Short mmCIF file of C-alpha atoms in Angstrom, two decimals:
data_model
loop_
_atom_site.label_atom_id
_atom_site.label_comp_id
_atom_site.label_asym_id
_atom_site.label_seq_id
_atom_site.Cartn_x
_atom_site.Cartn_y
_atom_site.Cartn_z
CA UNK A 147 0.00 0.00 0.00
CA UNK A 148 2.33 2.17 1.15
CA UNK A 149 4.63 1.14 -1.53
CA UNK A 150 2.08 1.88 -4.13
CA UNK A 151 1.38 5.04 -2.44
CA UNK A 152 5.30 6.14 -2.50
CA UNK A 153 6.16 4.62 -6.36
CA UNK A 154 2.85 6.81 -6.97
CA UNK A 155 4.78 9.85 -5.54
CA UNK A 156 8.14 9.12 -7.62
CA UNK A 157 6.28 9.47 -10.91
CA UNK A 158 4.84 12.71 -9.40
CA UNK A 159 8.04 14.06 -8.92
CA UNK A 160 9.56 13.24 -12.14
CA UNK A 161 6.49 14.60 -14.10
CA UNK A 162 6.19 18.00 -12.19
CA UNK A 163 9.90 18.87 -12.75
CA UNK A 164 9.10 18.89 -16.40
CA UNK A 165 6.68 21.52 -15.20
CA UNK A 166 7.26 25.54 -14.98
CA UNK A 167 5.70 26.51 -12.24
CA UNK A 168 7.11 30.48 -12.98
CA UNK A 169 10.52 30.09 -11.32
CA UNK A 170 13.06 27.37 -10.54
CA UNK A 171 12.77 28.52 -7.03
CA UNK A 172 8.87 27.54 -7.32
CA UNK A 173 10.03 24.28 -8.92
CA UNK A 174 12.39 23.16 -6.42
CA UNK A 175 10.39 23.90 -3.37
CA UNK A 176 7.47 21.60 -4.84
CA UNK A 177 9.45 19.15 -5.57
CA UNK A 178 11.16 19.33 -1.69
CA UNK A 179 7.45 19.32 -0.68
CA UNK A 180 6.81 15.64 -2.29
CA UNK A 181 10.00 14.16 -1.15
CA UNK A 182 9.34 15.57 2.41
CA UNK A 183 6.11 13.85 2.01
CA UNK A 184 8.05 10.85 0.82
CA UNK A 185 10.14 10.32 3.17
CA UNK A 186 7.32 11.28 5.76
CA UNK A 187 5.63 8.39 4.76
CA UNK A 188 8.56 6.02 4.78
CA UNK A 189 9.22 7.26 8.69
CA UNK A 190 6.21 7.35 9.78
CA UNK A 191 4.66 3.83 8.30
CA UNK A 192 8.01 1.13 7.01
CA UNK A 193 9.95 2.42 10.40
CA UNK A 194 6.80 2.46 12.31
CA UNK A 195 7.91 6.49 14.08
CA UNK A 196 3.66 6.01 13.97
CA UNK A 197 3.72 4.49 16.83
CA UNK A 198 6.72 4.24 19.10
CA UNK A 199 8.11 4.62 22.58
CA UNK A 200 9.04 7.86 24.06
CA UNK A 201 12.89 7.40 23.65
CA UNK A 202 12.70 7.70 20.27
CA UNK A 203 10.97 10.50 19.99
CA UNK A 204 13.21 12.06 22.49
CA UNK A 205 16.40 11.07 20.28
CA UNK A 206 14.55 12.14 16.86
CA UNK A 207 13.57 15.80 18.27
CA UNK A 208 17.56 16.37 19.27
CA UNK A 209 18.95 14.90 15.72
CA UNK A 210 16.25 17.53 14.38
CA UNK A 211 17.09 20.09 16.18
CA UNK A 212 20.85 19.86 15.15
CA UNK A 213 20.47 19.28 11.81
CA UNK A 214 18.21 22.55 11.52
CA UNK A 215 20.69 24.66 13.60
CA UNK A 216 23.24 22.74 10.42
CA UNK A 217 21.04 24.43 7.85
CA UNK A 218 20.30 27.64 9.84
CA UNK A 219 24.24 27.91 9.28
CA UNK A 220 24.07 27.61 5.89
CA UNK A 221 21.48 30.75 5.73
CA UNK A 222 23.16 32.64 8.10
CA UNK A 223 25.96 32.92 4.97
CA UNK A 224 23.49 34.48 2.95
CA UNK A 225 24.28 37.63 4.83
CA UNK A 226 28.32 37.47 4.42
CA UNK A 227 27.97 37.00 0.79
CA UNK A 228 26.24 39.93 -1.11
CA UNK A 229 26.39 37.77 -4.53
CA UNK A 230 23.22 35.70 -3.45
CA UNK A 231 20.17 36.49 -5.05
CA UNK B 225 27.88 -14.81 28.58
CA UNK B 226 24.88 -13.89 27.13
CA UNK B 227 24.23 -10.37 25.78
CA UNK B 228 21.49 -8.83 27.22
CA UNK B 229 18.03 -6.97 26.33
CA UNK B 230 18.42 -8.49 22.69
CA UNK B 231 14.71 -9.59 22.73
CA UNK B 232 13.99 -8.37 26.27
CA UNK B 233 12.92 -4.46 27.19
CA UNK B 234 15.68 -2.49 29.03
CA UNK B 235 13.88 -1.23 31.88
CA UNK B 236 15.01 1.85 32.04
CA UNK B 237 14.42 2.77 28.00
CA UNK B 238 11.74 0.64 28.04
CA UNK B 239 13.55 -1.09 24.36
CA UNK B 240 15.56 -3.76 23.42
CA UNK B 241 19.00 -2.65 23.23
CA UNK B 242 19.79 -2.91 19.56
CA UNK B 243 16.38 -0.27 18.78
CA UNK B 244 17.86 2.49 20.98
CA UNK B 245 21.45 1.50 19.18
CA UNK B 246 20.35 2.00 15.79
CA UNK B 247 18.42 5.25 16.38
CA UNK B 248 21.25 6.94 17.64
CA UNK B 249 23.21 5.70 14.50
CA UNK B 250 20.67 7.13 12.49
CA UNK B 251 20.58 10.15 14.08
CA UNK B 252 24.51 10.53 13.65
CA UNK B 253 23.84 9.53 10.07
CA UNK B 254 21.24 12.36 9.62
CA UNK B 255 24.10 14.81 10.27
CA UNK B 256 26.32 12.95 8.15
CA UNK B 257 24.21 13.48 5.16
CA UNK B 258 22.73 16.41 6.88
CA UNK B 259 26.12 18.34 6.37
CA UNK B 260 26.66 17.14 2.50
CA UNK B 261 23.13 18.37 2.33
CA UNK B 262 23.76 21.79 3.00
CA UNK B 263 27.10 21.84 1.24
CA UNK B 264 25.15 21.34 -1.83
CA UNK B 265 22.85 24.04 -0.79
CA UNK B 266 26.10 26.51 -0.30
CA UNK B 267 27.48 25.40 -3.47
CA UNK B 268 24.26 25.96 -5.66
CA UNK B 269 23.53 28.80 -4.59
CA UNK B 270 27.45 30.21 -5.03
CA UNK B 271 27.26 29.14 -8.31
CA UNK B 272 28.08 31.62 -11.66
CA UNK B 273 24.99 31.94 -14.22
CA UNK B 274 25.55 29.00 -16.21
CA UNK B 275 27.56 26.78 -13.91
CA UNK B 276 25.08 24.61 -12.15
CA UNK B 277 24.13 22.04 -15.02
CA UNK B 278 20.79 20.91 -15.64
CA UNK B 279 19.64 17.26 -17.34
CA UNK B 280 22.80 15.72 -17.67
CA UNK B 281 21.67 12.32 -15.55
CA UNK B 282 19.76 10.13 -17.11
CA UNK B 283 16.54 10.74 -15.84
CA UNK B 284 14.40 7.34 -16.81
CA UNK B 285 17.33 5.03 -14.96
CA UNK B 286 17.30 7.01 -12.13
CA UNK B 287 13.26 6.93 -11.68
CA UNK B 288 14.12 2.85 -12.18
CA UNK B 289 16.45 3.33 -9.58
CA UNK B 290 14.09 4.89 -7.37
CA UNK B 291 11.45 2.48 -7.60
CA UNK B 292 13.88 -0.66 -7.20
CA UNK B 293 14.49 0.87 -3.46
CA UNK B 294 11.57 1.68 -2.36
CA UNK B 295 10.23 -2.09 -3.90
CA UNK B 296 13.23 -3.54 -1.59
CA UNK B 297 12.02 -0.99 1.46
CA UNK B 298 8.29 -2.89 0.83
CA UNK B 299 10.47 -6.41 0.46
CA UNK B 300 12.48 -6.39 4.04
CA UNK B 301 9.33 -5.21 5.72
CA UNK B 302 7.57 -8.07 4.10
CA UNK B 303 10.50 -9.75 5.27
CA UNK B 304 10.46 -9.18 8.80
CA UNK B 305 6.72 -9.72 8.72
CA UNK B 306 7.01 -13.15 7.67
CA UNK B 307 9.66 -14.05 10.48
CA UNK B 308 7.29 -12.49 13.19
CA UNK B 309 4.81 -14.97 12.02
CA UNK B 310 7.62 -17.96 11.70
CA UNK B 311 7.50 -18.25 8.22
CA UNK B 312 11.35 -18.61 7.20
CA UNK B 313 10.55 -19.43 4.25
CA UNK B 314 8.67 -16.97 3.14
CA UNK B 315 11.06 -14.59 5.17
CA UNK B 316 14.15 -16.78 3.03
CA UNK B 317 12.53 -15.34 -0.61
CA UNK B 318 11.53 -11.76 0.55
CA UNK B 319 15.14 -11.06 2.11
CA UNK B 320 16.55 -12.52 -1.55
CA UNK B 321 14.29 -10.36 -3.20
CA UNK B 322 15.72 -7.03 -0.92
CA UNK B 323 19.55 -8.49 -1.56
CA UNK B 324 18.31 -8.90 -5.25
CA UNK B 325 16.81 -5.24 -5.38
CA UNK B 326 20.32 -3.94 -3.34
CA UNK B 327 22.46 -5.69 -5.78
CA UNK B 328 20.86 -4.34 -8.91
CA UNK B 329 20.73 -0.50 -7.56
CA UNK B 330 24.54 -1.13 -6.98
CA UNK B 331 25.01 -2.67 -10.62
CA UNK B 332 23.17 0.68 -12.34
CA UNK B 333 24.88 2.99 -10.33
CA UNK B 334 28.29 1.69 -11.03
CA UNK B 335 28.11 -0.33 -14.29
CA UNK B 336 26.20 2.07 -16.11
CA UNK B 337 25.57 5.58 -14.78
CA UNK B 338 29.24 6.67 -13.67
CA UNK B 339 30.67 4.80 -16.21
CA UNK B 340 28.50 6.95 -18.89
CA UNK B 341 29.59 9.75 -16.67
CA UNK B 342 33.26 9.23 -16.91
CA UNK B 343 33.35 8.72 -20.81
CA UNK B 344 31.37 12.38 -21.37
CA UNK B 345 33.48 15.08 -21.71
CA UNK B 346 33.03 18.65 -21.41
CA UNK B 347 34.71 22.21 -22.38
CA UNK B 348 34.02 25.27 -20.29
CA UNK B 349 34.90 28.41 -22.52
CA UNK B 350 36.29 31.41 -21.60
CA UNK B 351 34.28 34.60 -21.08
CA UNK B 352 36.06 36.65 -24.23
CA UNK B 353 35.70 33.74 -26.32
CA UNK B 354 31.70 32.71 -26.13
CA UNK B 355 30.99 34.85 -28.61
CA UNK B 356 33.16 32.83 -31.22
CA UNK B 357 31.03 29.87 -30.50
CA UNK B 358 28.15 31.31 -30.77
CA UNK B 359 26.63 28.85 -33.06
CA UNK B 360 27.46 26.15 -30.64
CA UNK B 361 25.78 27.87 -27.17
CA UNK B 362 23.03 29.94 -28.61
CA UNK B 363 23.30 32.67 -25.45
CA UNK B 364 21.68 35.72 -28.02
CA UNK B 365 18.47 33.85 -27.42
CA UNK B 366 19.01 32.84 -24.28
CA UNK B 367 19.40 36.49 -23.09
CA UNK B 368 16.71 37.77 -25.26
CA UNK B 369 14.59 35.36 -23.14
CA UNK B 370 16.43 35.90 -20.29
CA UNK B 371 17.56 32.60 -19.38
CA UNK B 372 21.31 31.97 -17.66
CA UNK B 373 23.81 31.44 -20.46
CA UNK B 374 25.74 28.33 -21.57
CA UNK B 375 29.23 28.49 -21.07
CA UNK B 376 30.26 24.67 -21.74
CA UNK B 377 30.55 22.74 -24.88
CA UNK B 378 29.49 18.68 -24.35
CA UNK B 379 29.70 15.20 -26.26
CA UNK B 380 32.12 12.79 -26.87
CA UNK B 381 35.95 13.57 -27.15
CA UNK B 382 36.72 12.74 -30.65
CA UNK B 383 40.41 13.27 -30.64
CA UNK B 384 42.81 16.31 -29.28
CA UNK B 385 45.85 17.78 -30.43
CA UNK B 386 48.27 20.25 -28.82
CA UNK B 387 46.08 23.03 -30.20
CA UNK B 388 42.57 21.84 -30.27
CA UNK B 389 39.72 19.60 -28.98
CA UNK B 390 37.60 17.76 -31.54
CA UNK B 391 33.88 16.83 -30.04
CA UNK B 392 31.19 15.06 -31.47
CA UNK B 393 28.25 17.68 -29.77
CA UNK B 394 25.53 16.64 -27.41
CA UNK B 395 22.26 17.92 -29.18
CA UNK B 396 22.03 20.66 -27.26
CA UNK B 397 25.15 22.53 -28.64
CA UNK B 398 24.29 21.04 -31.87
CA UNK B 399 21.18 23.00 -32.26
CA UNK B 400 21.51 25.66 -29.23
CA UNK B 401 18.69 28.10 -30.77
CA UNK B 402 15.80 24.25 -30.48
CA UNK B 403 13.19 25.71 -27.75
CA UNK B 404 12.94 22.04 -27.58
CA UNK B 405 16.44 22.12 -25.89
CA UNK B 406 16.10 24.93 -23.49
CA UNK B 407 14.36 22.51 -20.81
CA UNK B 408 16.05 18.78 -20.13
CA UNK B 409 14.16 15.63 -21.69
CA UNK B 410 12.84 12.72 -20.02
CA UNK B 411 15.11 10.28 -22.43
CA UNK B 412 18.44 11.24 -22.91
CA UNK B 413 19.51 12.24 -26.59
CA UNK B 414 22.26 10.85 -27.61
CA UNK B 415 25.39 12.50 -29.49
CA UNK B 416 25.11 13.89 -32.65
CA UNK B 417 27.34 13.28 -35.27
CA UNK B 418 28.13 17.03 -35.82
CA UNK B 419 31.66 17.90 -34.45
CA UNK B 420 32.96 20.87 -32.98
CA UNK B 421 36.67 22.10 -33.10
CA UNK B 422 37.27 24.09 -29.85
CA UNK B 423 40.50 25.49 -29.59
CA UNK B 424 42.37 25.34 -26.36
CA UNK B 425 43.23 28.68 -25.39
CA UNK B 426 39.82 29.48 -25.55
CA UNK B 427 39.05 27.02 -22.93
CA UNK B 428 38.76 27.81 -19.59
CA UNK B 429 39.38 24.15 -18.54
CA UNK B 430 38.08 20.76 -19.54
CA UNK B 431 37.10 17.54 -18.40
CA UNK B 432 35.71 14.54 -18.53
CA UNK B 433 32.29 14.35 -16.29
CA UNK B 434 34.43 13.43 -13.36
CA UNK B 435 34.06 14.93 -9.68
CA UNK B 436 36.83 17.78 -11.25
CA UNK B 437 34.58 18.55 -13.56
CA UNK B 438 32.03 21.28 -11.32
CA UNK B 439 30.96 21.39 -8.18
CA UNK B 440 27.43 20.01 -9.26
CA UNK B 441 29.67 16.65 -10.31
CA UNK B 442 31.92 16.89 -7.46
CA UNK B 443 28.84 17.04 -5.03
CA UNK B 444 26.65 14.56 -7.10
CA UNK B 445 29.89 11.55 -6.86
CA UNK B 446 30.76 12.26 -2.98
CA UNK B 447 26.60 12.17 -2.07
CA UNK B 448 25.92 9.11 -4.36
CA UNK B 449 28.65 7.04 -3.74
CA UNK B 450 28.64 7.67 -0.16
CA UNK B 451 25.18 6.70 -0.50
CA UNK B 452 26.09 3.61 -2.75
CA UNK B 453 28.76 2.47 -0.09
CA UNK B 454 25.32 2.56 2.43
CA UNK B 455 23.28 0.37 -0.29
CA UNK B 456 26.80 -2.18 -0.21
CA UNK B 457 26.53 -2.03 3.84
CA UNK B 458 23.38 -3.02 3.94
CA UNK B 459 23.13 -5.92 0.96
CA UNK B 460 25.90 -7.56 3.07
CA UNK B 461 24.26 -7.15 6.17
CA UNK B 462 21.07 -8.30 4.37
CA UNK B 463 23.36 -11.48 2.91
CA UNK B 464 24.58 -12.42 6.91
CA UNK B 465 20.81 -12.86 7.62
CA UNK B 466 19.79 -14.90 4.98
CA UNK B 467 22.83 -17.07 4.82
CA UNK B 468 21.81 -20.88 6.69
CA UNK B 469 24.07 -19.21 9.97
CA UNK B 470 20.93 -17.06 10.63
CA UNK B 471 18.68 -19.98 10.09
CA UNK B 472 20.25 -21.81 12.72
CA UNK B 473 19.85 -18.33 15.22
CA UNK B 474 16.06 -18.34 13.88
CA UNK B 475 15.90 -22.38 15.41
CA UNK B 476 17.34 -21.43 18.64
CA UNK B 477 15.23 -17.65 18.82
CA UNK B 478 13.57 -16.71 16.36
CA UNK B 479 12.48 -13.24 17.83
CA UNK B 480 15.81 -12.08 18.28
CA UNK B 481 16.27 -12.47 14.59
CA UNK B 482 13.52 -10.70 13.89
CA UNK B 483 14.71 -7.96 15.98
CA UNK B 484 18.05 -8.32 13.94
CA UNK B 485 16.23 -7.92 10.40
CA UNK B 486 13.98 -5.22 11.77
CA UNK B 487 17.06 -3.17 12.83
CA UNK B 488 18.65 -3.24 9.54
CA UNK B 489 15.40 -2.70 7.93
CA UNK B 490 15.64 0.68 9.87
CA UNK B 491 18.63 1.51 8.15
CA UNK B 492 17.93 0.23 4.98
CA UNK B 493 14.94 2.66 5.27
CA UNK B 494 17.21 5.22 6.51
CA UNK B 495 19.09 4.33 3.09
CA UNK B 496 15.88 4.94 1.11
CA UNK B 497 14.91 8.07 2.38
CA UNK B 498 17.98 9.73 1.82
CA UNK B 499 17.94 8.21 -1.73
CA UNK B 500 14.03 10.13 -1.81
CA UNK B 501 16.48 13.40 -1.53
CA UNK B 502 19.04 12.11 -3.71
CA UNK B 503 16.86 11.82 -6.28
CA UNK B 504 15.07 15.06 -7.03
CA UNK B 505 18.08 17.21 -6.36
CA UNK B 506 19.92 15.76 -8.53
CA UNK B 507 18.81 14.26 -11.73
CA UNK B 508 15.66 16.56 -11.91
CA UNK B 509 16.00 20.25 -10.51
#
């Protein structure tokens, strides 16, 4: 099912990139959106995160936390470099 | 001595030891991909008008790709089912169907798409000289439309002398000013037979379509094959458990090795998911 579901997904993907949705910027965030949703799906239903004890969670909440701050990083160089758009 | 809280709960996590163990792995692993992630990020965006490359992977084997791991995510959870309901045999064919999928990913990515990869080459002009090939990049348009500009030649590497590059062109240098070519296709074209002379001191520096090549092929070779070296990890890992030493664990306790394949079903999920990434950043934005 949940196979179907994500295969389903993977031809989204590949037919909405040969979509315009205005701006690459539009086109990339979409497609983020679906794999988000992807992988969403694979967490939450082939590595049961559904359902599961409280450690876990606990774990999962510091990894994202940390790998946020990791990105937050990476924005925080948009303001040393004046070249990005 | 026996090892403890294999099958048993912990009390104090409330798990079995090898759940908490491979969670924590993950979650190292999320910041190991995490930080190649945002490399990638820092690198696109830093990237000149006309230096990020678009549709050069081969966009139906990688949707193939895609499918065969999330078929072998589906398998190993089959897998594990089976053994929860003392099935080995069933549990026997689903894990050789997982290895099977693992095995094949592995064989694409290395028999076929780097190789392609590595026999491609590419010439990145300098700025002065674009306009002398022109007929070859097709940037008037491209600015009257206001699209970034092409600044490298493609195709096959005919021959090369001291003075100049010979190159059978990829359709889109053969016939820059096709609308048809301003947006990647689905099925890769393959190389015309028109050749281009480029001369070498009008190149700014050429390569095959190796990690040298840009940063989007530098990035694209360190993410996949680290990736690829996480497929190999787990097909042999997979292999241990369906070898006839596991069968004789599943006789003596069969739950612990269902606890064993559900573990490395977590990571082999783990593997998927970052492949879900992979994917769309790669071969399609």
């Amino acid at each position: 099912m949940v196979g179907a579901l994500l295969l389903t997904f993977t031809a989204v993907t590949v037919a909405l990139s040969y979509v315009d949705f205005g701006t690459r910027k539009a086109n990339i965030g979409i497609a983020m959106l679906v794999a988000t949703l992807k992988a969403g799906a694979v967490a939450a239903v082939f590595m049961h995160l559904a359902a599961e004890k409280r450690l876990i969670y606990r774990i999962l909440i510091f990894t994202g936390f940390f790998v946020l701050g990791l990105f937050w990083l990476t924005f925080l160089a948009w303001y040393d470099y004046p070249i990005f758009r | 001595m026996e090892i403890p809280y294999t099958i048993s709960t912990r009390p104090d996590t409330g798990l079995w030891n090898a759940k908490i163990g491979i969670w924590l792995f993950l979650a190292s692993e999320v910041m190991l991909f995490g930080g190649l992630f945002s490399a990638y990020i820092f690198l696109r965006i830093d990237a000149a008008p006309g230096m990020w490359p678009h549709g050069l992977l081969n966009v139906p084997v990688g949707t193939m790709n895609t499918a065969i791991l999330i078929l072998s995510s589906v398998t190993v959870v089959l897998a594990w089912a089976s053994l929860k309901m003392r099935r080995y045999r069933a549990y026997w064919w689903y894990m050789l169907a997982t290895i099977s999928c693992g095995v094949i990913f592995l064989t694409v990515k290395l028999a076929y798409e780097w190789p392609q990869k590595f026999e491609h080459f590419g010439a990145y002009i300098k700025p002065e000289a674009l306009g002398k090939y022109e007929k070859y990049l097709g940037n008037e348009r491209r600015a009257e439309k206001g699209m970034e500009p092409r600044i490298e030649i493609t195709g096959h590497l005919h021959s090369q002398n001291a003075k100049e590059y010979e190159v059978a062109l990829d359709p889109v240098n053969a016939e820059p000013d096709n609308p048809s070519m301003d947006r990647p296709h689905f099925f890769p074209l393959p190389v015309t037979d028109k050749v281009a002379t480029i001369e070498k001191e009008d190149v700014d520096r050429a390569t095959m379509f190796l990690p040298t090549h840009s940063a989007y092929f530098a990035s694209y070779f360190t993410i996949t094959g680290l990736h690829g070296m996480h497929v190999l990890g787990g097909v042999l890992v997979f292999i241990y458990m369906w070898l006839p030493v596991s069968k004789r664990l599943y006789q003596r306790n069969p739950e612990h090795l269902a606890n064993r394949v559900e573990v490395s079903g977590l990571f082999w999920h783990f593997v998927d998911l970052v492949w879900i990434f992979v994917f769309p950043l790669f071969y399609l934005l």
